Coordinates of C-alpha atoms in Angstrom, one line a residue:
M1 CA 38.8 -41.3 -26.4
S2 CA 36.7 -41.2 -23.3
E3 CA 37.6 -39.1 -20.4
E4 CA 38.5 -42.1 -18.3
L5 CA 41.1 -43.0 -20.7
S6 CA 42.3 -39.8 -21.3
N7 CA 43.9 -39.5 -17.7
K8 CA 45.3 -42.8 -17.3
Q9 CA 48.9 -43.4 -17.2
V10 CA 49.0 -47.2 -17.6
F11 CA 46.6 -49.2 -20.0
T12 CA 45.5 -52.8 -20.4
T13 CA 45.9 -54.4 -23.8
G14 CA 42.2 -54.1 -24.4
E15 CA 42.5 -50.3 -23.8
A16 CA 45.5 -50.0 -26.0
A17 CA 43.9 -52.1 -28.8
K18 CA 40.9 -49.6 -28.6
I19 CA 43.1 -46.4 -28.7
C20 CA 45.1 -47.9 -31.6
N21 CA 42.2 -49.0 -33.6
V22 CA 43.6 -52.9 -33.9
S23 CA 42.6 -56.2 -32.2
Q24 CA 43.7 -57.0 -28.7
Q25 CA 45.5 -60.0 -30.0
T26 CA 47.8 -57.5 -32.1
I27 CA 48.7 -55.5 -29.0
I28 CA 49.5 -58.9 -27.1
R29 CA 51.7 -60.0 -30.0
C30 CA 53.5 -56.6 -30.2
F31 CA 54.0 -56.9 -26.5
D32 CA 55.3 -60.3 -26.4
S33 CA 57.7 -59.9 -29.3
G34 CA 58.9 -56.7 -27.5
R35 CA 57.7 -54.1 -30.0
L36 CA 55.6 -52.6 -27.3
Q37 CA 57.1 -52.5 -23.9
G38 CA 55.3 -52.9 -20.7
F39 CA 55.1 -54.8 -17.8
K40 CA 53.1 -58.1 -16.5
V41 CA 51.0 -58.0 -13.5
P42 CA 52.8 -59.9 -10.8
G43 CA 51.3 -63.4 -10.4
S44 CA 49.3 -63.1 -13.5
R45 CA 49.3 -63.1 -17.4
F46 CA 47.8 -59.6 -17.6
R47 CA 49.9 -57.0 -19.5
R48 CA 50.1 -53.4 -18.8
I49 CA 51.5 -50.6 -21.0
P50 CA 52.6 -47.2 -19.7
R51 CA 51.2 -44.2 -21.6
A52 CA 54.6 -42.8 -22.8
E53 CA 55.3 -46.3 -24.4
L54 CA 52.0 -46.5 -25.9
V55 CA 52.5 -43.1 -27.6
R56 CA 56.1 -44.0 -28.7
F57 CA 54.6 -47.3 -30.3
M58 CA 52.0 -45.3 -32.0
H59 CA 54.4 -42.9 -33.5
L60 CA 56.8 -45.7 -34.6
N61 CA 53.9 -47.3 -36.4
G62 CA 52.3 -44.5 -38.0
I63 CA 49.1 -44.8 -35.8
D64 CA 47.3 -41.3 -35.3
A65 CA 48.0 -40.0 -31.7
S66 CA 45.6 -37.1 -31.9
N67 CA 43.0 -39.2 -29.8
M68 CA 45.4 -39.7 -27.0
D69 CA 45.0 -36.3 -25.6
L70 CA 48.4 -35.8 -25.0
G71 CA 48.0 -32.4 -23.3
P72 CA 50.6 -29.5 -24.0
A73 CA 54.3 -29.9 -24.8
H74 CA 56.6 -28.4 -22.0
I75 CA 59.3 -26.3 -22.8
L76 CA 61.6 -25.3 -19.8
V77 CA 63.8 -22.4 -20.0
I78 CA 66.7 -22.2 -17.1
G79 CA 68.6 -19.2 -16.3
I80 CA 67.8 -17.2 -19.5
P81 CA 65.5 -13.9 -19.4
R82 CA 62.1 -14.3 -21.0
N83 CA 62.1 -11.1 -23.0
N84 CA 63.8 -12.7 -25.9
I85 CA 63.2 -16.2 -25.8
D86 CA 59.5 -16.4 -25.4
A87 CA 58.7 -14.6 -28.6
I88 CA 61.0 -16.8 -30.6
V89 CA 59.2 -19.8 -29.0
R90 CA 55.5 -18.6 -29.6
T91 CA 56.4 -17.7 -33.3
Q92 CA 57.6 -21.2 -33.9
T93 CA 54.7 -22.9 -32.0
T94 CA 51.9 -21.1 -33.5
G95 CA 48.9 -23.6 -33.5
H96 CA 50.3 -26.0 -31.0
N97 CA 49.8 -26.5 -27.6
V98 CA 53.0 -25.6 -26.0
Q99 CA 53.7 -24.2 -22.3
I100 CA 56.7 -22.3 -21.9
H101 CA 58.1 -22.4 -18.2
H102 CA 61.0 -20.7 -16.5
A103 CA 63.3 -21.4 -13.8
A104 CA 65.4 -19.1 -12.0
S105 CA 67.1 -21.3 -9.6
V106 CA 68.4 -24.8 -9.8
F107 CA 65.8 -26.0 -7.4
E108 CA 63.3 -24.7 -9.3
A109 CA 64.4 -26.2 -12.6
G110 CA 64.7 -29.7 -10.7
F111 CA 61.3 -29.4 -9.4
L112 CA 59.7 -28.4 -12.7
T113 CA 61.8 -31.1 -14.7
H114 CA 60.3 -33.5 -12.3
K115 CA 56.7 -32.2 -12.5
L116 CA 56.4 -31.5 -16.0
R117 CA 58.8 -33.7 -17.8
P118 CA 59.5 -31.2 -20.5
G119 CA 60.3 -32.2 -23.9
L120 CA 62.8 -29.2 -24.4
I121 CA 64.9 -27.8 -22.1
L122 CA 66.6 -24.4 -23.2
C123 CA 69.5 -23.6 -20.7
S124 CA 72.0 -21.1 -20.3
N125 CA 75.6 -22.1 -21.1
E126 CA 76.4 -20.5 -17.9
L127 CA 74.9 -23.0 -15.7
H128 CA 77.6 -25.4 -14.2
L129 CA 77.7 -28.9 -15.9
T130 CA 76.8 -30.7 -12.7
T131 CA 73.8 -28.5 -12.4
Q132 CA 72.7 -29.4 -16.0
Q133 CA 73.6 -33.1 -15.2
S134 CA 71.3 -33.2 -12.0
V135 CA 68.4 -31.6 -13.7
L136 CA 68.5 -34.2 -16.3
K137 CA 68.7 -37.1 -14.0
L138 CA 65.3 -36.4 -13.0
C139 CA 64.0 -37.6 -16.5
D140 CA 63.7 -41.2 -16.9
G141 CA 65.3 -43.1 -19.6
S142 CA 62.3 -42.9 -21.9
D143 CA 61.3 -39.4 -21.6
Q144 CA 64.9 -37.6 -22.4
P145 CA 64.2 -34.0 -23.2
I146 CA 66.3 -32.0 -26.3
V147 CA 68.5 -30.0 -24.5
V148 CA 69.9 -26.7 -26.1
K149 CA 72.6 -24.7 -24.3
I150 CA 72.4 -21.2 -25.2
E151 CA 75.1 -18.6 -24.3
N152 CA 73.6 -15.6 -22.4
Y153 CA 75.3 -12.1 -22.7
N154 CA 73.6 -9.0 -21.5
N155 CA 70.1 -10.2 -21.9
S156 CA 70.7 -11.2 -25.5
L157 CA 70.9 -14.5 -27.1
N158 CA 74.2 -16.0 -28.4
I159 CA 75.4 -19.1 -29.8
G160 CA 78.9 -18.7 -30.7
S161 CA 79.3 -15.0 -31.7
N162 CA 76.3 -14.6 -33.7
S163 CA 72.8 -14.1 -32.3
S164 CA 71.2 -15.3 -35.4
D165 CA 72.7 -18.6 -34.7
S166 CA 70.9 -19.0 -31.3
T167 CA 67.6 -18.0 -32.9
Q168 CA 68.0 -20.7 -35.2
A169 CA 69.1 -23.0 -32.7
I170 CA 66.2 -22.5 -30.7
K171 CA 63.8 -22.8 -33.8
D172 CA 65.4 -26.1 -34.7
A173 CA 64.9 -27.6 -31.2
V174 CA 61.4 -26.2 -31.1
D175 CA 60.7 -28.0 -34.6
Q176 CA 62.4 -31.1 -33.4
L177 CA 59.9 -31.0 -30.3
L178 CA 56.9 -30.6 -32.3
T179 CA 57.8 -33.4 -34.8
A180 CA 58.8 -36.0 -32.2

């Protein structure tokens, strides 16, 4: 895909057709039938398709999205020390373009959530429920991340009483992110 299209956030039907390797009329029919969401330019008949919707449409219809230059998958870790979690995530994401970000405060978590739109949020179970809800409100409805709450005792990860459960939960969440 050209450099010009790789940074776009909204596509015309012609650009979407080129990316999906289908005719423009096919994109228009999918748009008009509701299979492909977007909006019409006010006062005209021209249609526009947001990047996230085009990616969703491509995944649903088995269209190769590798040419979309999707950038890295972002994982946000809130209130959990780096020492254990980064190693688990790095092992699970070998060969994938993934960035791990850490937030030490609610403000930082909100800022990073708004800026990065992470696909996975791993958060300490010790965070107050309203804090978790306020961070998640920053994600729009189409980009809801996978959220895994981890109990954190003495710098070791635990879900329930078994640390292997926490490791498996993290691995499962990362796998879900990478296959989404």
